[in-house]
PDB file of C-alpha atoms in Angstrom:
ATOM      1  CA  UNK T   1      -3.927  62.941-109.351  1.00 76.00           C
ATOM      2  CA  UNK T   2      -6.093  62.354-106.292  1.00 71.00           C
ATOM      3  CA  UNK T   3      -8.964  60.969-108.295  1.00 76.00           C
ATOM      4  CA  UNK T   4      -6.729  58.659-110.832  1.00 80.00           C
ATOM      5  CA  UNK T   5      -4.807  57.528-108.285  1.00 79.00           C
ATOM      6  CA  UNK T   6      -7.338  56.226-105.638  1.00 79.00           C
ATOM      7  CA  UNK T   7      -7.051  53.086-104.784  1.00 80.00           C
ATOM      8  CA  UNK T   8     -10.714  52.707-103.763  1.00 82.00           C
ATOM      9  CA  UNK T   9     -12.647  51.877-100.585  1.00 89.00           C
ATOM     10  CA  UNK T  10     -12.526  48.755 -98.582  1.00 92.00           C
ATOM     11  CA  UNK T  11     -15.460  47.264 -96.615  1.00 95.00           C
ATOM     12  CA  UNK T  12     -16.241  44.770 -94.010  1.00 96.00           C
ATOM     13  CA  UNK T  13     -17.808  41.577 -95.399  1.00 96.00           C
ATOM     14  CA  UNK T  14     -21.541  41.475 -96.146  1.00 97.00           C
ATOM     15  CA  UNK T  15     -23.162  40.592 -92.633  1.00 97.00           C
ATOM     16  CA  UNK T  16     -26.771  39.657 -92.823  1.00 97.00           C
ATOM     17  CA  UNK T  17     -27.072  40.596 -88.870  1.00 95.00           C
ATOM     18  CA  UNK T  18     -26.493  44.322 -89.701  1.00 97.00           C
ATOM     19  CA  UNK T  19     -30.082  44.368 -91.754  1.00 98.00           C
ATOM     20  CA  UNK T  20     -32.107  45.418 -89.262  1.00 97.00           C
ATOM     21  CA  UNK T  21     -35.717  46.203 -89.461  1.00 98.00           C
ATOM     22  CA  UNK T  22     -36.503  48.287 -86.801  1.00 98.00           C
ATOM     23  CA  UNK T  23     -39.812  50.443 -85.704  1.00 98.00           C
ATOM     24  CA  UNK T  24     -40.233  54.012 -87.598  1.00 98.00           C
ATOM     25  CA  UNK T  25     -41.602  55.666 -84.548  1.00 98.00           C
ATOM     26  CA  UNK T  26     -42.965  58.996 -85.419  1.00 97.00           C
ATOM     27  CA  UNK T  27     -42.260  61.838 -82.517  1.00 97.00           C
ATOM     28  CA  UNK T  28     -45.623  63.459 -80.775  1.00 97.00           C
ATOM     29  CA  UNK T  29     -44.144  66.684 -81.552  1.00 97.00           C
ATOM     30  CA  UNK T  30     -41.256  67.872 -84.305  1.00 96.00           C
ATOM     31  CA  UNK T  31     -37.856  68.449 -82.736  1.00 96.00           C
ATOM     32  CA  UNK T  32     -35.433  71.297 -83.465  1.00 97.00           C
ATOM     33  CA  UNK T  33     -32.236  69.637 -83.078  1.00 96.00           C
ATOM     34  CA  UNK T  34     -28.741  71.454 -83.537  1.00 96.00           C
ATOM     35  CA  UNK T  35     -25.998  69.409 -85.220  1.00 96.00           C
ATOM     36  CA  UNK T  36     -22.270  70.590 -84.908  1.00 96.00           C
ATOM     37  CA  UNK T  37     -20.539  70.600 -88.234  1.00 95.00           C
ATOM     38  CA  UNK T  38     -16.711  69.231 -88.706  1.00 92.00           C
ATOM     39  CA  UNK T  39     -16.235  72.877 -89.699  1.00 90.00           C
ATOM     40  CA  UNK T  40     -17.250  73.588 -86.073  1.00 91.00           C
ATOM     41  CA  UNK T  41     -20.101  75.173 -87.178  1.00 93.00           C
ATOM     42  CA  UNK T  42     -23.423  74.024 -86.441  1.00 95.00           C
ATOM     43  CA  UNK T  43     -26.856  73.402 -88.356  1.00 95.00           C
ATOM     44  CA  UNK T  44     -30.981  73.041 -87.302  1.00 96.00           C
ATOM     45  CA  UNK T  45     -32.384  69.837 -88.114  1.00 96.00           C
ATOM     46  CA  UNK T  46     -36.590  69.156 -87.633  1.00 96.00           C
ATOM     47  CA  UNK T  47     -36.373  65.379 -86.280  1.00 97.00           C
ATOM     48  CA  UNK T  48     -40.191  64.001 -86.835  1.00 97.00           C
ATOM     49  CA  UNK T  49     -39.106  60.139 -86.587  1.00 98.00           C
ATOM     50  CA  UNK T  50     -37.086  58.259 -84.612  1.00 98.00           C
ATOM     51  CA  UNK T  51     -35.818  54.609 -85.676  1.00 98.00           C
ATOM     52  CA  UNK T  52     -36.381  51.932 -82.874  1.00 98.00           C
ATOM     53  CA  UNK T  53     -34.451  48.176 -82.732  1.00 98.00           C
ATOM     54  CA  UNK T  54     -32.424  45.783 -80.553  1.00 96.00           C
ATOM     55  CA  UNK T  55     -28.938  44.424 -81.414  1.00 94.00           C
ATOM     56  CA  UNK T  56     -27.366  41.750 -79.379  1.00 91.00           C
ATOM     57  CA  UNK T  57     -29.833  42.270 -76.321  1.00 93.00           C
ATOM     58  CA  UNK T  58     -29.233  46.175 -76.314  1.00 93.00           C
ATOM     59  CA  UNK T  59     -31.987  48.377 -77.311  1.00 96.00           C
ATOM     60  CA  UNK T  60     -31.238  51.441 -80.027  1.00 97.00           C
ATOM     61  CA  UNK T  61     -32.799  54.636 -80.675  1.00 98.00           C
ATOM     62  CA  UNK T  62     -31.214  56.433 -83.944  1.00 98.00           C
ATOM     63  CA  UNK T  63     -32.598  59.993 -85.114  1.00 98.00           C
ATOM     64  CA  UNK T  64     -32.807  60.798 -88.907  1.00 98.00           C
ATOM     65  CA  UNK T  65     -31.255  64.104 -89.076  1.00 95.00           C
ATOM     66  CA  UNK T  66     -31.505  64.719 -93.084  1.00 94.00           C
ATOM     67  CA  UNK T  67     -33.358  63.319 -96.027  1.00 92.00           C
ATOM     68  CA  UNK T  68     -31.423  61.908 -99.147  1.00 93.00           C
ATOM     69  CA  UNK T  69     -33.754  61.457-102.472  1.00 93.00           C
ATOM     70  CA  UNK T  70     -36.871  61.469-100.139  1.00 93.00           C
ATOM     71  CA  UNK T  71     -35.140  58.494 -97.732  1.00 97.00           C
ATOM     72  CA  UNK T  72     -33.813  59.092 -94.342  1.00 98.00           C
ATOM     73  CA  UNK T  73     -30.495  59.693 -93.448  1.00 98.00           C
ATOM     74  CA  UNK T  74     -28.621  58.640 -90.452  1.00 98.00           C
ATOM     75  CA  UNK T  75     -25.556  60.247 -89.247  1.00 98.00           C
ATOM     76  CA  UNK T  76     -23.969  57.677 -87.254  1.00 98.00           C
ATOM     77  CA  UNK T  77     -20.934  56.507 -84.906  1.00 98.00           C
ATOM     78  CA  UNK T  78     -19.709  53.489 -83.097  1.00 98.00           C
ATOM     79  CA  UNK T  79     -16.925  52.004 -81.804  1.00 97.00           C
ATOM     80  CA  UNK T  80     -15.284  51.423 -85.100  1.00 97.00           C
ATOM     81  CA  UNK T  81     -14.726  55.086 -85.405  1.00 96.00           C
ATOM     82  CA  UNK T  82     -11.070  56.095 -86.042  1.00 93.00           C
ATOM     83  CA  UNK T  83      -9.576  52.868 -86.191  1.00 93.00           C
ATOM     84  CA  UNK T  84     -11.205  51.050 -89.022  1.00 94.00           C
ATOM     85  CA  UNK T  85     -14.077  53.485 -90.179  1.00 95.00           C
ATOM     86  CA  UNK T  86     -13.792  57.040 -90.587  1.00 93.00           C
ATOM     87  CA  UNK T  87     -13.308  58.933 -87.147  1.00 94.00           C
ATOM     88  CA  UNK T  88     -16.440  61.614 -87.729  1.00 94.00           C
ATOM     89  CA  UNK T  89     -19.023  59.637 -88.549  1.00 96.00           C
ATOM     90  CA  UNK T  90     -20.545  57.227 -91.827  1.00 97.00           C
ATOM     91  CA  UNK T  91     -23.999  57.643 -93.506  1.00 98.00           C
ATOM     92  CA  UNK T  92     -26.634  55.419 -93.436  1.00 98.00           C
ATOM     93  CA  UNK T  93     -29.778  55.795 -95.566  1.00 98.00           C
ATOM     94  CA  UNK T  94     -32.920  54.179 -94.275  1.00 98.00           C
ATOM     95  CA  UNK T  95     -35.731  52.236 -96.269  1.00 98.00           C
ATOM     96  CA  UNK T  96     -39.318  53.140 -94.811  1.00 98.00           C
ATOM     97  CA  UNK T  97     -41.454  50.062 -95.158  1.00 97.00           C
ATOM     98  CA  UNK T  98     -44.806  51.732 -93.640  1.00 96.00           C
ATOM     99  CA  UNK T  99     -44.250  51.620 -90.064  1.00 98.00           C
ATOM    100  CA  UNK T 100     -40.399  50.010 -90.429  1.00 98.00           C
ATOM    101  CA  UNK T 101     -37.510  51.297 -91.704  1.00 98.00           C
ATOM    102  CA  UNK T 102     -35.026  49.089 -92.714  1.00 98.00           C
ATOM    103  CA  UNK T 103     -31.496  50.452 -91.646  1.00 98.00           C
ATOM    104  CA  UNK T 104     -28.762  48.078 -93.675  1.00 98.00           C
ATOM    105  CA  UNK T 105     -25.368  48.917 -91.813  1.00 98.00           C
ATOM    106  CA  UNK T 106     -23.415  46.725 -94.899  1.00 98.00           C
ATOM    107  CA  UNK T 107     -24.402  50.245 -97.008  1.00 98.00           C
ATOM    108  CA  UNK T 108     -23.076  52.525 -94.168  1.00 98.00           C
ATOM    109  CA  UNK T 109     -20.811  54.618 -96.015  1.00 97.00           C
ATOM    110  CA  UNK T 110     -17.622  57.638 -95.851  1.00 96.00           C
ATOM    111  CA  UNK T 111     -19.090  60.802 -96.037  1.00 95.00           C
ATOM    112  CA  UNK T 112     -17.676  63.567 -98.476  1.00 93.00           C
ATOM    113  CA  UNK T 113     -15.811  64.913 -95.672  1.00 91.00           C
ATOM    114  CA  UNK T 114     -13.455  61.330 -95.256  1.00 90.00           C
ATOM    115  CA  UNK T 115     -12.273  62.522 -98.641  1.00 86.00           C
ATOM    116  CA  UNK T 116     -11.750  66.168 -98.866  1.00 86.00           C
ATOM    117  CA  UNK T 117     -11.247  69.040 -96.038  1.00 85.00           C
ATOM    118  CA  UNK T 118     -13.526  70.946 -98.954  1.00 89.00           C
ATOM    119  CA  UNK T 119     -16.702  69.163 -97.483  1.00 91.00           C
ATOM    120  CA  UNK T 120     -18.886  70.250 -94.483  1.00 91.00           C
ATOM    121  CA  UNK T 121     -20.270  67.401 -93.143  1.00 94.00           C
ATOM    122  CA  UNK T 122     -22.681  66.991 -90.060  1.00 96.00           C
ATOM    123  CA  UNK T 123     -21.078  64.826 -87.113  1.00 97.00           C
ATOM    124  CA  UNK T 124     -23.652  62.336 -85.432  1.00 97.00           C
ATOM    125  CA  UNK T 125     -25.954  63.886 -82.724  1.00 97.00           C
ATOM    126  CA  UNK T 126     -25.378  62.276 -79.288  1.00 95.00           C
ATOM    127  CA  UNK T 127     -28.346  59.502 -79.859  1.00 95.00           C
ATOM    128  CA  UNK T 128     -26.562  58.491 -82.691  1.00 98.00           C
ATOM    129  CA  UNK T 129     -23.187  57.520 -81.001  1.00 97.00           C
ATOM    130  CA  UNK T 130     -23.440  54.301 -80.165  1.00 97.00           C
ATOM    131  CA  UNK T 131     -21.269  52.442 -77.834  1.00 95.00           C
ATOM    132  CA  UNK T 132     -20.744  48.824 -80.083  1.00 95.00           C
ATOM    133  CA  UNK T 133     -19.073  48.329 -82.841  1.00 97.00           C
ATOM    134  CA  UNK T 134     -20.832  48.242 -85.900  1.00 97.00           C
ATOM    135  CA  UNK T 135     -18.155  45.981 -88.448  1.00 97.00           C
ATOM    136  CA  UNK T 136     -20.764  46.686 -91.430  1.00 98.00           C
ATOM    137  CA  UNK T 137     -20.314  49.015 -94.589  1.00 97.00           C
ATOM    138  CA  UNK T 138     -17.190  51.014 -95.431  1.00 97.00           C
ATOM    139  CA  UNK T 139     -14.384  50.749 -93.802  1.00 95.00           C
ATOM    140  CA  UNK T 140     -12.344  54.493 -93.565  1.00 89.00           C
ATOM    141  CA  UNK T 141     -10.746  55.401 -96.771  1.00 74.00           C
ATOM    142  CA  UNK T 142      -7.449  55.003 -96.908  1.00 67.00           C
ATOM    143  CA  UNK T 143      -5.385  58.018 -98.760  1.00 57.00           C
ATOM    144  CA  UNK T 144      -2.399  57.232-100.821  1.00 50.00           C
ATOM    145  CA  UNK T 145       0.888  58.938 -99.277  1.00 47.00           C
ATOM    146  CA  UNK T 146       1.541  62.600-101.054  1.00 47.00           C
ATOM    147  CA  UNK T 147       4.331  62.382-103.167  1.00 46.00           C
ATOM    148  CA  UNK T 148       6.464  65.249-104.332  1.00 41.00           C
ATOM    149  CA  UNK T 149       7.997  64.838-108.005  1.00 46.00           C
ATOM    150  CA  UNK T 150      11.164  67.651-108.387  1.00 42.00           C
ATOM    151  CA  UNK T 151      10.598  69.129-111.824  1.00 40.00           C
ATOM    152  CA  UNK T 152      13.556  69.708-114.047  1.00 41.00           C
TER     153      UNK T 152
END
């Protein structure tokens, strides 16, 4: 029922300032990074890049913290969270372009976890919480009320 009876995903309009090309700054030295879980849990992540870029006058450091299909992944949150996007976090999957990766916020998206309390998802490491509001991508899904039917 879950599956034929969702009613999809919403997201902000397309806006060209959220396509950011931004420096793909590789580390000195690998970090071990520890990322809490929404299970509570936490994982080790090897960080070897960081993503570099200025919106609106503010500069922005996000970490990749996994790899999707040989891309980056960013686990990120902003101000957005919990009101109109999903309160742990969205994905964002970068696009390296030799020394730039090209992080478009319109494709930020839910992660398994918005939709299930089957899914472990990682929540954003500290860098990656950012303090604006990001009105790109998906918007939080919105779950149909549970109805009960009584059977005869």
């Amino acid at each position: 029922p879950a599956r034929r009876d969702f009613p999809g995903i919403d997201s902000y309009p397309t806006a060209p300032d959220w396509r950011i090309e931004a420096d793909w700054h590789p580390l000195e030295t690998p970090q071990d990074l520890d990322i809490d879980l929404v299970t509570g849990a936490r994982d080790r992540v090897r960080i070897t890049h960081e993503a570099r870029f200025t919106h609106d006058g503010q500069p922005i450091t996000l970490l990749p913290t996994h790899e999707k299909s040989g891309k980056p992944m960013f686990v990120i949150r902003d101000k957005t969270a919990g009101a109109e996007t999903y309160g742990a976090a969205r994905f964002l999957i970068g696009e390296v372009q030799g020394d730039k990766v090209v992080l478009d916020f319109n494709r930020a998206f839910n992660p398994p976890c918005a939709f299930t309390p089957f899914a472990t998802c990682p929540l954003p490491p500290p860098e990656n919480r950012l303090d604006l509001a990001i009105e790109a991508g998906e918007r939080d899904y919105i779950k149909p009320p549970t109805t009960h039917k009584d059977t005869p």
